[in-house]
Amino acid sequence: MIEQFSQFFSILIELVSTPSNLIVLFVASFLGIIFGAMPGLTATLGVALLTALTYGLGADTALLALLGLYVGAIYGGSYPAILINIPGTPAAAATAMDGYPLTQKGLAGKALGLTTTASFIGTIIGLLFLVTLSPLIASLALQFTSWEFFLLALLGIVLSGSLTSPDLVIKGWITGLLGLFLATVGRDALQFFPRYTFEQPQLDGGLEIVPVLIGAFGIPQVIRALTTKNQTTPPAFVGNIMPEFKAIKRNIKHIFRSATIGVGVGAVPGVGEDIAGWVSYSTAKKTSTKAQQAEFGKGSEIAIVSSETANNACVGGALIPLLTLGIPGSPPAAMLLGALLLHGITPGPSIEIDHPNFLLEVTAIMVLASFAMWANGLLMAKQVLKVLQLPTALFIPVVAVLCILGAYALNLNMFSLYLMVPIGIIAFVLGEMKFPISPMVIGLVLGGMADESLRRALLLSEGSFLPIFERPVAVILVIVMTLFILAQFKWFKVLLARLTRLRVRTNSE
Amino acid sequence: MRIVTYLISLIVCLVAVQANAKRPYPVRPITNTVVWSAGGGTDSINRMLMAEMAKELDVRVNVVNKTGGVAGSIGMNSILRKRPDGYNLVGISSSNLVAAVNGGWQQRFDVWSPFIVGSSPDVVSVPFDSPYQTLDELIKAAKSKDIKAAAGGMGGIHHIYLLELEKATGVKFKYIPYPGSAPAQTATITKEVDFVITSMAEQAPLLRGKRLRALAMLHPQSYTLDSVGEIPTAFAAYPSLSARLPLSQAIGFAINSKAPADVKNTLTKAFDKAMHSAKVQEWAKQNHYELSGLSGEKAEQEFARLESIFTWTLDDLGANKISPAKFGIAKP
């Protein structure tokens, strides 16, 4: 253990002592934040583009650039989420729920400062797990078969549905189901059967998530801003960027819990930052006091800390199956796998044989990447806040153009725009009727996995649902989900209260 | 100030025209559009090869990804619409051959002149602690009970290998479709299925890390993998496998077949040089690829053969939209 630590620090010092490495790191982290912050440019795309540029660099430097960008991009998504209520990446959708109300209250500075530090701590905790528990977590990740994937996806949709509705829970679930429906468009992944494609080859690949994300969040925001007269620009730049030590201390238990959730979710192959934020957000809400719960959705400190810590801790989690099993834990990690292969490093069970100390090296790089993110974040937040001082008449058209560019840039396809605009209008109408939009996007993101996994599981079991009850992880997921759904009903709450009272009485007798 | 700007742009134009007149193809950067996602096999091979070819061609070769549609149809369609002047290449593999019969586009594959880099041989593997020690035991077991098999996506190259294995051994497996090789391999480790067929390039780290255990190569030769040892060929016990196997993944790139001959020649020269470079040779060895290096007529013939096998296999499975006969693709 001690030997490992000294090795770790020697790697760290070696990396830091090369000035060019530091420049690469900070530039990559900066680019990552920009990528995360621009609607439509995702962490996945950023890593993909940078992979090409780092081809000529050494493996160490390339990895420094790629991980710097990855960590930065996951963090950067919180900027637009907090400032203009448009999550820059799907991962930041949960952050927007409480971040934007804080901005409206004029506390954008405080919100940004807090998420920056929470993201930093989240990444570091994620790393601690990566180093100490990776073999254990990897074996846990292997408990996930088709049934568990299906249940996990469903859980994500149920959670996001119940958390976001301003009035009725059922409205969140309705949009969640709408998202699930949208996910069925295209060729099904198992037998290529075309569903709702109307003979349009463009629809064969299904609906792209990024244009839908931008459409669903960006367009309503633009329409809303342009239809309101008497713009009251929120009092910008109130609150200190440097987070108070007290605020961190106050939230430390949320930070720890959220980081653990983030690592856990990240470690499950194929499930990434998008869902980690939601799971963490809901757990935070469930474990808060009544008074704190009332704050959720209106600008709760606990809420933004929980979702941002979790999505950054997810990065460390996602690297666990990648490095130990060669299975990427999230979409950007999949891209990272490609980059590693290009540099002659094959992650997987044999990595410690082929490249001894590689895990430590990655950890050292990640530590540096999160430092770079934190420093860049605190430096940039102040400048980014100035955006709020722009008059809406100037700012919103720019956002609209960025939205369109972002949707188009992903695969240079005009069809993305034809998709984005109608989705945006539908989302606007739904929003006016107080239907929350996030569950729809989460439904689309996770719907493919739910659909494919369920059908494969049924194929394996020849149509029987019984195998769910033979698998411990699946049973836990079913129980959590059932309790969660029941907890939304009044009669269940009453019943629960009566039961506890009954127990208390029998105990006292 | 404005005059200066005009002058500068004039000079730039003149220089560009001059350069154009003096130097034959290529005078400006070439774009290679890979139709599969970044980080995958086709993408990594193209990026590595293009970096080597760029040295020969003396211009930059940009590699971009344009995925989506049916079997890469969106990317292929968009490149085919561009002028056939040699500045747009497309990164492809034999998996793109099914785009037409699945309704992705209306083209035979002969619209492309392919350059084939190589392929990685297919291997049959079981979870490391599986009770089956040899391919024979697995085949015997399949006679009396359901044996679940994973082999990547339906109608993909590994699925065709599975179907050929069934044909040669006379047993039926229960095929479970996964969207790609990686999820299929993961499912085998979790024991959701009993065995998996994917390429050596994809499986090697799992075999060496003792997560999977190789039973046999679906390749005419046995294969030696360090720290694992020799993996026998299945062709010895089941000679009828050689009727159609091995099938090449034919990973590489292509150019519009209407491109002028001198462009094709220049590219072929650069391709040949790159294929013999130490970097490509070393990479192939490290990543378990067998290099091919076919181009021109030979590569076109290989693609035509694969097109016929791929599309008609899909037709047998009923997993296609349009009959291959409609495109005039002959039966294998």
PDB file of N, CA, C and O in Angstrom, chain A residues 114 117-118 121 243-256 301-302 305:
ATOM      1  N   LEU A 114     -20.423  26.682  -5.815  1.00  0.00           N
ATOM      2  CA  LEU A 114     -20.705  25.469  -5.059  1.00  0.00           C
ATOM      3  C   LEU A 114     -20.582  24.222  -5.948  1.00  0.00           C
ATOM      4  O   LEU A 114     -19.978  23.227  -5.545  1.00  0.00           O
ATOM      5  N   THR A 117     -16.827  23.357  -6.718  1.00  0.00           N
ATOM      6  CA  THR A 117     -16.127  22.657  -5.664  1.00  0.00           C
ATOM      7  C   THR A 117     -16.717  21.270  -5.434  1.00  0.00           C
ATOM      8  O   THR A 117     -15.983  20.307  -5.225  1.00  0.00           O
ATOM      9  N   ALA A 118     -18.034  21.169  -5.533  1.00  0.00           N
ATOM     10  CA  ALA A 118     -18.662  19.857  -5.342  1.00  0.00           C
ATOM     11  C   ALA A 118     -18.208  18.895  -6.433  1.00  0.00           C
ATOM     12  O   ALA A 118     -17.915  17.733  -6.153  1.00  0.00           O
ATOM     13  N   ILE A 121     -14.648  17.762  -5.572  1.00  0.00           N
ATOM     14  CA  ILE A 121     -14.616  16.760  -4.501  1.00  0.00           C
ATOM     15  C   ILE A 121     -15.193  15.438  -5.011  1.00  0.00           C
ATOM     16  O   ILE A 121     -14.667  14.363  -4.718  1.00  0.00           O
ATOM     17  N   PRO A 243     -16.344  29.359  -2.891  1.00  0.00           N
ATOM     18  CA  PRO A 243     -17.349  28.829  -1.990  1.00  0.00           C
ATOM     19  C   PRO A 243     -16.906  28.992  -0.532  1.00  0.00           C
ATOM     20  O   PRO A 243     -15.723  28.847  -0.224  1.00  0.00           O
ATOM     21  N   GLU A 244     -17.865  29.314   0.285  1.00  0.00           N
ATOM     22  CA  GLU A 244     -17.503  29.425   1.694  1.00  0.00           C
ATOM     23  C   GLU A 244     -17.227  28.022   2.208  1.00  0.00           C
ATOM     24  O   GLU A 244     -17.870  27.072   1.799  1.00  0.00           O
ATOM     25  N   PHE A 245     -16.296  27.965   3.085  1.00  0.00           N
ATOM     26  CA  PHE A 245     -15.935  26.697   3.700  1.00  0.00           C
ATOM     27  C   PHE A 245     -17.146  26.108   4.418  1.00  0.00           C
ATOM     28  O   PHE A 245     -17.372  24.913   4.412  1.00  0.00           O
ATOM     29  N   LYS A 246     -17.923  27.029   4.966  1.00  0.00           N
ATOM     30  CA  LYS A 246     -19.091  26.601   5.735  1.00  0.00           C
ATOM     31  C   LYS A 246     -20.091  25.858   4.855  1.00  0.00           C
ATOM     32  O   LYS A 246     -20.656  24.846   5.254  1.00  0.00           O
ATOM     33  N   ALA A 247     -20.299  26.402   3.643  1.00  0.00           N
ATOM     34  CA  ALA A 247     -21.281  25.789   2.747  1.00  0.00           C
ATOM     35  C   ALA A 247     -20.865  24.367   2.387  1.00  0.00           C
ATOM     36  O   ALA A 247     -21.698  23.466   2.311  1.00  0.00           O
ATOM     37  N   ILE A 248     -19.553  24.199   2.177  1.00  0.00           N
ATOM     38  CA  ILE A 248     -19.055  22.869   1.856  1.00  0.00           C
ATOM     39  C   ILE A 248     -19.243  21.939   3.049  1.00  0.00           C
ATOM     40  O   ILE A 248     -19.711  20.799   2.925  1.00  0.00           O
ATOM     41  N   LYS A 249     -18.911  22.467   4.211  1.00  0.00           N
ATOM     42  CA  LYS A 249     -18.995  21.650   5.425  1.00  0.00           C
ATOM     43  C   LYS A 249     -20.447  21.240   5.676  1.00  0.00           C
ATOM     44  O   LYS A 249     -20.742  20.100   6.025  1.00  0.00           O
ATOM     45  N   ARG A 250     -21.344  22.209   5.443  1.00  0.00           N
ATOM     46  CA  ARG A 250     -22.759  21.963   5.653  1.00  0.00           C
ATOM     47  C   ARG A 250     -23.238  20.822   4.746  1.00  0.00           C
ATOM     48  O   ARG A 250     -24.102  20.050   5.124  1.00  0.00           O
ATOM     49  N   ASN A 251     -22.656  20.754   3.533  1.00  0.00           N
ATOM     50  CA  ASN A 251     -23.153  19.785   2.556  1.00  0.00           C
ATOM     51  C   ASN A 251     -22.288  18.545   2.446  1.00  0.00           C
ATOM     52  O   ASN A 251     -22.491  17.740   1.552  1.00  0.00           O
ATOM     53  N   ILE A 252     -21.318  18.405   3.348  1.00  0.00           N
ATOM     54  CA  ILE A 252     -20.331  17.356   3.150  1.00  0.00           C
ATOM     55  C   ILE A 252     -20.965  15.977   3.101  1.00  0.00           C
ATOM     56  O   ILE A 252     -20.572  15.113   2.325  1.00  0.00           O
ATOM     57  N   LYS A 253     -22.006  15.769   3.890  1.00  0.00           N
ATOM     58  CA  LYS A 253     -22.612  14.433   3.883  1.00  0.00           C
ATOM     59  C   LYS A 253     -23.315  14.167   2.544  1.00  0.00           C
ATOM     60  O   LYS A 253     -23.294  13.063   2.027  1.00  0.00           O
ATOM     61  N   HIS A 254     -23.875  15.233   1.958  1.00  0.00           N
ATOM     62  CA  HIS A 254     -24.504  15.061   0.642  1.00  0.00           C
ATOM     63  C   HIS A 254     -23.449  14.793  -0.417  1.00  0.00           C
ATOM     64  O   HIS A 254     -23.651  14.011  -1.335  1.00  0.00           O
ATOM     65  N   ILE A 255     -22.317  15.478  -0.255  1.00  0.00           N
ATOM     66  CA  ILE A 255     -21.238  15.289  -1.228  1.00  0.00           C
ATOM     67  C   ILE A 255     -20.763  13.840  -1.193  1.00  0.00           C
ATOM     68  O   ILE A 255     -20.624  13.192  -2.230  1.00  0.00           O
ATOM     69  N   PHE A 256     -20.551  13.315   0.008  1.00  0.00           N
ATOM     70  CA  PHE A 256     -20.069  11.942   0.124  1.00  0.00           C
ATOM     71  C   PHE A 256     -21.068  10.941  -0.424  1.00  0.00           C
ATOM     72  O   PHE A 256     -20.722  10.046  -1.187  1.00  0.00           O
ATOM     73  N   GLU A 301     -29.755  24.189  -2.350  1.00  0.00           N
ATOM     74  CA  GLU A 301     -28.314  23.999  -2.352  1.00  0.00           C
ATOM     75  C   GLU A 301     -27.980  22.507  -2.401  1.00  0.00           C
ATOM     76  O   GLU A 301     -27.141  22.052  -3.169  1.00  0.00           O
ATOM     77  N   ILE A 302     -28.688  21.758  -1.558  1.00  0.00           N
ATOM     78  CA  ILE A 302     -28.448  20.314  -1.471  1.00  0.00           C
ATOM     79  C   ILE A 302     -28.638  19.665  -2.832  1.00  0.00           C
ATOM     80  O   ILE A 302     -27.856  18.803  -3.253  1.00  0.00           O
ATOM     81  N   VAL A 305     -25.732  20.422  -5.340  1.00  0.00           N
ATOM     82  CA  VAL A 305     -24.527  19.738  -4.870  1.00  0.00           C
ATOM     83  C   VAL A 305     -24.636  18.244  -5.183  1.00  0.00           C
ATOM     84  O   VAL A 305     -23.709  17.628  -5.701  1.00  0.00           O
TER      85      VAL A 305
END
